[in-house]
Amino acid sequence: MYTMEMINEAASFIRERLVQLPRIGMILGSGLGVLGDDVSDPVTIPYSAIPHFPQSTVEGHAGQLVIGELEGRQVLVMQGRFHYYEGYEMDAVTFPVRVMYQLGIRDMLVTNAAGGCNPAFTPGDLMIITDHIKFFDQSPLRGPNLPDFGPRFNDMSDAYTRVLQEKALQVGRDLGISLVRGVYAHMAGPSFETPAEIRMLQILGADAVGMSTVPEVTTAAHAGMRVLGISCITNMAAGILDQPLNHQEVMETGALVRDKFASLIRGVLAIW
Ligand code: HPA
């Protein structure tokens, strides 16, 4: 259980190292963390140095914050994120979001790799997330409410901020990047879903499925933060095509569309 004190200690540690405070927090999945390398005048802080910050478990992924300017915006980029399937408690997965809020960040951009449940989708599609379905019973907000962030029972009707969705669609049109829109379902993983689970998700209205994002967005929405979420459809979800799923395919498709995805994000930042 993270207390207000722990969150504030982490935020103070970061703030002391900055000249300018970031305005937009970016949690970049699916290999997009490289965008952090393009931040100008960066202040880089390894997660291991920050009090109470969870540590990355993935080998070769140091895990660090990169804070500076990108497309004229002051951003905080998380290079490396935390997933529930790695063994973190939900409130550890979302600890960085609360630290961002205490730094004064009110806007968050989150990206991920996802499986396509909507048969009209094709691997390589970029999907603006319009809403989500959560399938974990442990909410990151479970436990005593921290009223500095938001109320006990918070509204989720506009968790994916409509004006930011519109901006992303506009950038897509301007840059000739075709975008789809849809509902993202969170499954705990780490196994990919079964074909029966995917048929269930389709019936329930999911267009894409993945193992991240929803905890962070739930926490951001609690604090009234504005959120833009974008999924890269890296594969068709289990059972849709007559072929097995593997992480290799997810990584390969992610790499193929990385430039397109990065252009979209830069474009959105420029008009944020
Ligand atoms: N399921 C869950 N998570 C994913 C998938 C998938 O098919 N593809 C990429 N992340």
Tab-separated table of C-alpha atoms and ligand atoms in Angstrom:
chain	number	residue	atom	x	y	z
A	1	MET	CA	0.000	0.000	0.000
A	2	TYR	CA	1.474	3.319	-1.054
A	3	THR	CA	0.840	6.282	1.201
A	4	MET	CA	0.605	9.941	0.276
A	5	GLU	CA	3.999	10.396	1.950
A	6	MET	CA	5.667	7.828	-0.295
A	7	ILE	CA	4.168	9.383	-3.419
A	8	ASN	CA	5.281	12.848	-2.314
A	9	GLU	CA	8.807	11.666	-1.490
A	10	ALA	CA	9.177	10.259	-5.000
A	11	ALA	CA	7.751	13.432	-6.556
A	12	SER	CA	10.022	15.698	-4.486
A	13	PHE	CA	13.081	13.675	-5.459
A	14	ILE	CA	12.237	14.168	-9.141
A	15	ARG	CA	11.235	17.823	-8.806
A	16	GLU	CA	14.567	18.712	-7.176
A	17	ARG	CA	16.356	17.555	-10.333
A	18	LEU	CA	14.287	19.608	-12.783
A	19	VAL	CA	14.556	23.157	-14.040
A	20	GLN	CA	11.176	23.044	-15.771
A	21	LEU	CA	8.211	20.917	-14.740
A	22	PRO	CA	6.765	18.495	-17.314
A	23	ARG	CA	3.164	18.981	-18.481
A	24	ILE	CA	2.492	15.683	-20.274
A	25	GLY	CA	3.285	12.223	-18.935
A	26	MET	CA	4.014	9.579	-21.555
A	27	ILE	CA	3.852	5.842	-20.912
A	28	LEU	CA	5.090	4.300	-24.110
A	29	GLY	CA	4.663	0.585	-24.696
A	30	SER	CA	5.426	-1.564	-27.725
A	31	GLY	CA	8.975	-0.401	-28.294
A	32	LEU	CA	8.008	3.265	-28.562
A	33	GLY	CA	10.092	4.182	-25.541
A	34	VAL	CA	12.768	5.135	-28.085
A	35	LEU	CA	10.908	8.433	-28.458
A	36	GLY	CA	12.411	9.274	-25.095
A	37	ASP	CA	15.818	9.350	-26.801
A	38	ASP	CA	14.632	12.323	-28.907
A	39	VAL	CA	13.801	14.490	-25.897
A	40	SER	CA	15.982	17.603	-25.925
A	41	ASP	CA	17.868	18.822	-22.864
A	42	PRO	CA	16.830	15.648	-21.057
A	43	VAL	CA	17.047	14.989	-17.365
A	44	THR	CA	17.302	11.220	-17.011
A	45	ILE	CA	16.478	9.544	-13.727
A	46	PRO	CA	16.744	5.766	-13.282
A	47	TYR	CA	13.789	4.214	-11.482
A	48	SER	CA	16.257	2.624	-9.072
A	49	ALA	CA	17.252	6.075	-7.780
A	50	ILE	CA	13.706	7.269	-7.025
A	51	PRO	CA	12.378	6.548	-3.511
A	52	HIS	CA	9.643	3.867	-3.498
A	53	PHE	CA	9.567	3.614	-7.298
A	54	PRO	CA	8.964	0.038	-8.500
A	55	GLN	CA	11.943	-1.536	-10.259
A	56	SER	CA	11.800	-2.965	-13.775
A	57	THR	CA	12.031	-6.738	-13.883
A	58	VAL	CA	12.612	-7.080	-17.619
A	59	GLU	CA	16.275	-7.761	-18.279
A	60	GLY	CA	18.046	-5.215	-20.452
A	61	HIS	CA	15.377	-2.622	-19.619
A	62	ALA	CA	16.976	-0.328	-17.104
A	63	GLY	CA	13.786	1.625	-16.566
A	64	GLN	CA	14.171	5.374	-16.406
A	65	LEU	CA	12.340	8.651	-16.626
A	66	VAL	CA	13.385	11.034	-19.384
A	67	ILE	CA	12.169	14.565	-18.769
A	68	GLY	CA	12.579	17.431	-21.226
A	69	GLU	CA	11.177	18.914	-24.405
A	70	LEU	CA	9.596	17.061	-27.318
A	71	GLU	CA	7.734	18.855	-30.132
A	72	GLY	CA	7.732	22.027	-28.055
A	73	ARG	CA	6.095	20.338	-25.046
A	74	GLN	CA	7.588	19.623	-21.661
A	75	VAL	CA	7.196	15.870	-21.300
A	76	LEU	CA	8.029	13.124	-18.850
A	77	VAL	CA	8.639	9.854	-20.694
A	78	MET	CA	8.597	6.547	-18.851
A	79	GLN	CA	11.102	4.298	-20.557
A	80	GLY	CA	9.872	0.995	-19.208
A	81	ARG	CA	6.475	0.412	-17.611
A	82	PHE	CA	5.125	-2.031	-15.056
A	83	HIS	CA	2.696	-4.837	-15.827
A	84	TYR	CA	0.499	-6.758	-13.402
A	85	TYR	CA	1.695	-10.068	-14.877
A	86	GLU	CA	5.241	-9.265	-13.748
A	87	GLY	CA	4.035	-9.679	-10.177
A	88	TYR	CA	3.533	-6.054	-9.121
A	89	GLU	CA	0.478	-5.147	-7.116
A	90	MET	CA	-1.913	-2.903	-9.012
A	91	ASP	CA	-1.008	0.154	-6.932
A	92	ALA	CA	2.663	-0.383	-7.812
A	93	VAL	CA	1.785	-0.527	-11.510
A	94	THR	CA	0.094	2.854	-11.154
A	95	PHE	CA	2.437	4.494	-8.608
A	96	PRO	CA	4.189	6.493	-11.383
A	97	VAL	CA	0.866	8.030	-12.458
A	98	ARG	CA	0.304	9.420	-8.987
A	99	VAL	CA	3.853	10.717	-8.882
A	100	MET	CA	3.215	12.445	-12.219
A	101	TYR	CA	0.101	14.055	-10.765
A	102	GLN	CA	2.054	15.345	-7.772
A	103	LEU	CA	4.568	16.856	-10.220
A	104	GLY	CA	1.701	18.872	-11.675
A	105	ILE	CA	1.098	16.683	-14.724
A	106	ARG	CA	-2.567	16.680	-15.740
A	107	ASP	CA	-2.311	15.128	-19.210
A	108	MET	CA	-1.190	11.593	-20.036
A	109	LEU	CA	-0.432	9.795	-23.281
A	110	VAL	CA	-0.341	6.031	-23.104
A	111	THR	CA	0.435	3.534	-25.843
A	112	ASN	CA	0.469	-0.237	-26.005
A	113	ALA	CA	0.601	-3.299	-28.205
A	114	ALA	CA	-2.719	-5.094	-28.488
A	115	GLY	CA	-4.365	-8.021	-30.189
A	116	GLY	CA	-7.176	-7.189	-32.608
A	117	CYS	CA	-10.558	-8.650	-31.609
A	118	ASN	CA	-12.449	-6.696	-34.263
A	119	PRO	CA	-12.224	-8.822	-37.430
A	120	ALA	CA	-12.187	-5.639	-39.535
A	121	PHE	CA	-8.784	-4.733	-38.075
A	122	THR	CA	-5.424	-5.644	-39.624
A	123	PRO	CA	-2.096	-6.051	-37.826
A	124	GLY	CA	-0.273	-2.740	-38.074
A	125	ASP	CA	-3.449	-0.691	-37.509
A	126	LEU	CA	-3.247	2.095	-34.940
A	127	MET	CA	-6.336	2.332	-32.722
A	128	ILE	CA	-7.443	5.387	-30.790
A	129	ILE	CA	-8.840	3.968	-27.550
A	130	THR	CA	-12.370	5.266	-26.949
A	131	ASP	CA	-13.104	3.273	-23.794
A	132	HIS	CA	-12.024	0.170	-21.923
A	133	ILE	CA	-13.280	-2.992	-20.260
A	134	LYS	CA	-11.357	-4.174	-17.227
A	135	PHE	CA	-11.129	-7.815	-16.319
A	136	PHE	CA	-9.124	-7.750	-13.117
A	137	ASP	CA	-10.784	-7.827	-9.755
A	138	GLN	CA	-8.076	-5.849	-7.983
A	139	SER	CA	-8.544	-2.194	-8.882
A	140	PRO	CA	-5.483	0.022	-8.411
A	141	LEU	CA	-7.835	2.220	-6.371
A	142	ARG	CA	-8.762	-0.565	-3.928
A	143	GLY	CA	-7.963	0.308	-0.326
A	144	PRO	CA	-8.248	3.605	1.516
A	145	ASN	CA	-9.113	6.423	-0.875
A	146	LEU	CA	-6.495	9.160	-1.233
A	147	PRO	CA	-8.707	12.246	-1.516
A	148	ASP	CA	-5.805	14.423	-2.749
A	149	PHE	CA	-6.304	12.634	-6.059
A	150	GLY	CA	-10.040	12.136	-6.297
A	151	PRO	CA	-13.248	10.826	-4.734
A	152	ARG	CA	-13.912	7.298	-3.502
A	153	PHE	CA	-16.317	6.620	-6.358
A	154	ASN	CA	-15.041	8.309	-9.462
A	155	ASP	CA	-16.617	8.860	-12.837
A	156	MET	CA	-15.223	6.882	-15.768
A	157	SER	CA	-17.519	8.239	-18.513
A	158	ASP	CA	-14.795	10.274	-20.201
A	159	ALA	CA	-11.678	8.375	-19.121
A	160	TYR	CA	-10.295	8.673	-22.669
A	161	THR	CA	-10.662	12.402	-23.179
A	162	ARG	CA	-12.779	13.090	-26.254
A	163	VAL	CA	-11.006	16.273	-27.344
A	164	LEU	CA	-7.675	14.425	-27.323
A	165	GLN	CA	-9.153	11.602	-29.417
A	166	GLU	CA	-10.327	14.237	-31.906
A	167	LYS	CA	-6.863	15.795	-32.020
A	168	ALA	CA	-5.275	12.422	-32.751
A	169	LEU	CA	-7.783	11.735	-35.535
A	170	GLN	CA	-7.047	15.179	-36.988
A	171	VAL	CA	-3.300	14.484	-36.974
A	172	GLY	CA	-3.974	11.125	-38.648
A	173	ARG	CA	-5.899	12.885	-41.418
A	174	ASP	CA	-3.218	15.574	-41.809
A	175	LEU	CA	-0.371	13.061	-42.016
A	176	GLY	CA	-2.244	10.463	-44.073
A	177	ILE	CA	-2.032	7.888	-41.276
A	178	SER	CA	-5.264	5.904	-41.202
A	179	LEU	CA	-6.553	5.278	-37.710
A	180	VAL	CA	-9.241	3.052	-36.275
A	181	ARG	CA	-11.124	3.617	-33.023
A	182	GLY	CA	-12.242	1.107	-30.470
A	183	VAL	CA	-12.650	-0.360	-27.014
A	184	TYR	CA	-9.611	-1.915	-25.309
A	185	ALA	CA	-10.099	-4.877	-22.988
A	186	HIS	CA	-7.522	-5.582	-20.288
A	187	MET	CA	-6.660	-9.210	-19.581
A	188	ALA	CA	-4.174	-10.034	-16.852
A	189	GLY	CA	-1.866	-12.268	-18.909
A	190	PRO	CA	0.871	-13.350	-19.182
A	191	SER	CA	-0.713	-16.092	-21.293
A	192	PHE	CA	-2.342	-14.790	-24.420
A	193	GLU	CA	-6.106	-15.320	-24.297
A	194	THR	CA	-7.884	-18.462	-25.402
A	195	PRO	CA	-10.057	-18.360	-28.540
A	196	ALA	CA	-13.134	-18.735	-26.287
A	197	GLU	CA	-12.059	-15.705	-24.242
A	198	ILE	CA	-11.660	-13.704	-27.422
A	199	ARG	CA	-15.155	-14.711	-28.614
A	200	MET	CA	-16.434	-13.563	-25.197
A	201	LEU	CA	-14.614	-10.226	-25.522
A	202	GLN	CA	-16.054	-9.699	-29.003
A	203	ILE	CA	-19.581	-10.299	-27.702
A	204	LEU	CA	-18.926	-7.839	-24.880
A	205	GLY	CA	-17.872	-5.134	-27.302
A	206	ALA	CA	-14.067	-5.210	-27.213
A	207	ASP	CA	-12.159	-4.257	-30.346
A	208	ALA	CA	-8.699	-4.954	-28.949
A	209	VAL	CA	-7.143	-6.825	-26.046
A	210	GLY	CA	-3.958	-6.280	-24.087
A	211	MET	CA	-2.215	-6.598	-20.741
A	212	SER	CA	-1.519	-2.981	-19.800
A	213	THR	CA	-2.857	0.591	-19.821
A	214	VAL	CA	-6.170	0.107	-17.986
A	215	PRO	CA	-4.633	0.290	-14.475
A	216	GLU	CA	-2.777	3.508	-15.331
A	217	VAL	CA	-5.820	5.063	-17.007
A	218	THR	CA	-8.065	4.115	-14.078
A	219	THR	CA	-5.693	5.921	-11.731
A	220	ALA	CA	-5.382	8.927	-14.035
A	221	ALA	CA	-9.175	9.170	-14.390
A	222	HIS	CA	-9.547	9.059	-10.598
A	223	ALA	CA	-7.399	12.187	-10.448
A	224	GLY	CA	-9.323	13.847	-13.294
A	225	MET	CA	-6.352	13.731	-15.652
A	226	ARG	CA	-6.881	13.988	-19.401
A	227	VAL	CA	-5.823	10.824	-21.221
A	228	LEU	CA	-5.059	9.858	-24.787
A	229	GLY	CA	-4.589	6.123	-25.369
A	230	ILE	CA	-3.382	4.567	-28.612
A	231	SER	CA	-2.966	0.857	-29.337
A	232	CYS	CA	-0.843	-0.704	-32.013
A	233	ILE	CA	-2.697	-3.775	-33.255
A	234	THR	CA	0.290	-6.104	-33.497
A	235	ASN	CA	-1.612	-9.325	-34.188
A	236	MET	CA	-5.113	-10.663	-34.564
A	237	ALA	CA	-6.306	-12.028	-31.215
A	238	ALA	CA	-6.362	-15.786	-30.540
A	239	GLY	CA	-8.601	-17.909	-32.728
A	240	ILE	CA	-9.370	-15.232	-35.313
A	241	LEU	CA	-6.735	-16.498	-37.722
A	242	ASP	CA	-5.803	-20.151	-38.040
A	243	GLN	CA	-2.367	-19.612	-36.533
A	244	PRO	CA	-0.752	-19.569	-33.087
A	245	LEU	CA	0.192	-16.313	-31.351
A	246	ASN	CA	3.694	-15.454	-30.294
A	247	HIS	CA	5.581	-12.552	-28.788
A	248	GLN	CA	7.872	-12.473	-31.833
A	249	GLU	CA	4.949	-11.400	-34.049
A	250	VAL	CA	4.003	-8.707	-31.538
A	251	MET	CA	7.554	-7.319	-31.569
A	252	GLU	CA	7.915	-7.544	-35.354
A	253	THR	CA	4.674	-5.723	-36.151
A	254	GLY	CA	5.505	-3.145	-33.484
A	255	ALA	CA	8.858	-2.523	-35.158
A	256	LEU	CA	7.277	-2.267	-38.639
A	257	VAL	CA	4.892	0.514	-37.637
A	258	ARG	CA	7.189	2.262	-35.169
A	259	ASP	CA	7.969	5.203	-37.476
A	260	LYS	CA	4.294	5.734	-38.347
A	261	PHE	CA	3.369	5.511	-34.661
A	262	ALA	CA	6.145	7.934	-33.650
A	263	SER	CA	5.043	10.450	-36.330
A	264	LEU	CA	1.489	10.301	-35.031
A	265	ILE	CA	2.630	10.920	-31.470
A	266	ARG	CA	4.898	13.790	-32.451
A	267	GLY	CA	2.039	15.288	-34.466
A	268	VAL	CA	-0.327	15.013	-31.530
A	269	LEU	CA	2.201	16.563	-29.145
A	270	ALA	CA	2.699	19.476	-31.538
A	271	ILE	CA	-0.998	20.442	-31.366
A	272	TRP	CA	-1.671	19.176	-27.813
B	1	HPA	N1	-3.397	-10.370	-26.269
B	1	HPA	C1	-2.986	-9.733	-25.166
B	1	HPA	N2	-2.012	-8.829	-25.177
B	1	HPA	C2	-1.429	-8.561	-26.355
B	1	HPA	C3	-1.806	-9.212	-27.538
B	1	HPA	C4	-2.853	-10.177	-27.493
B	1	HPA	O1	-3.254	-10.786	-28.489
B	1	HPA	N3	-1.013	-8.711	-28.528
B	1	HPA	C5	-0.198	-7.793	-27.950
B	1	HPA	N4	-0.440	-7.707	-26.630
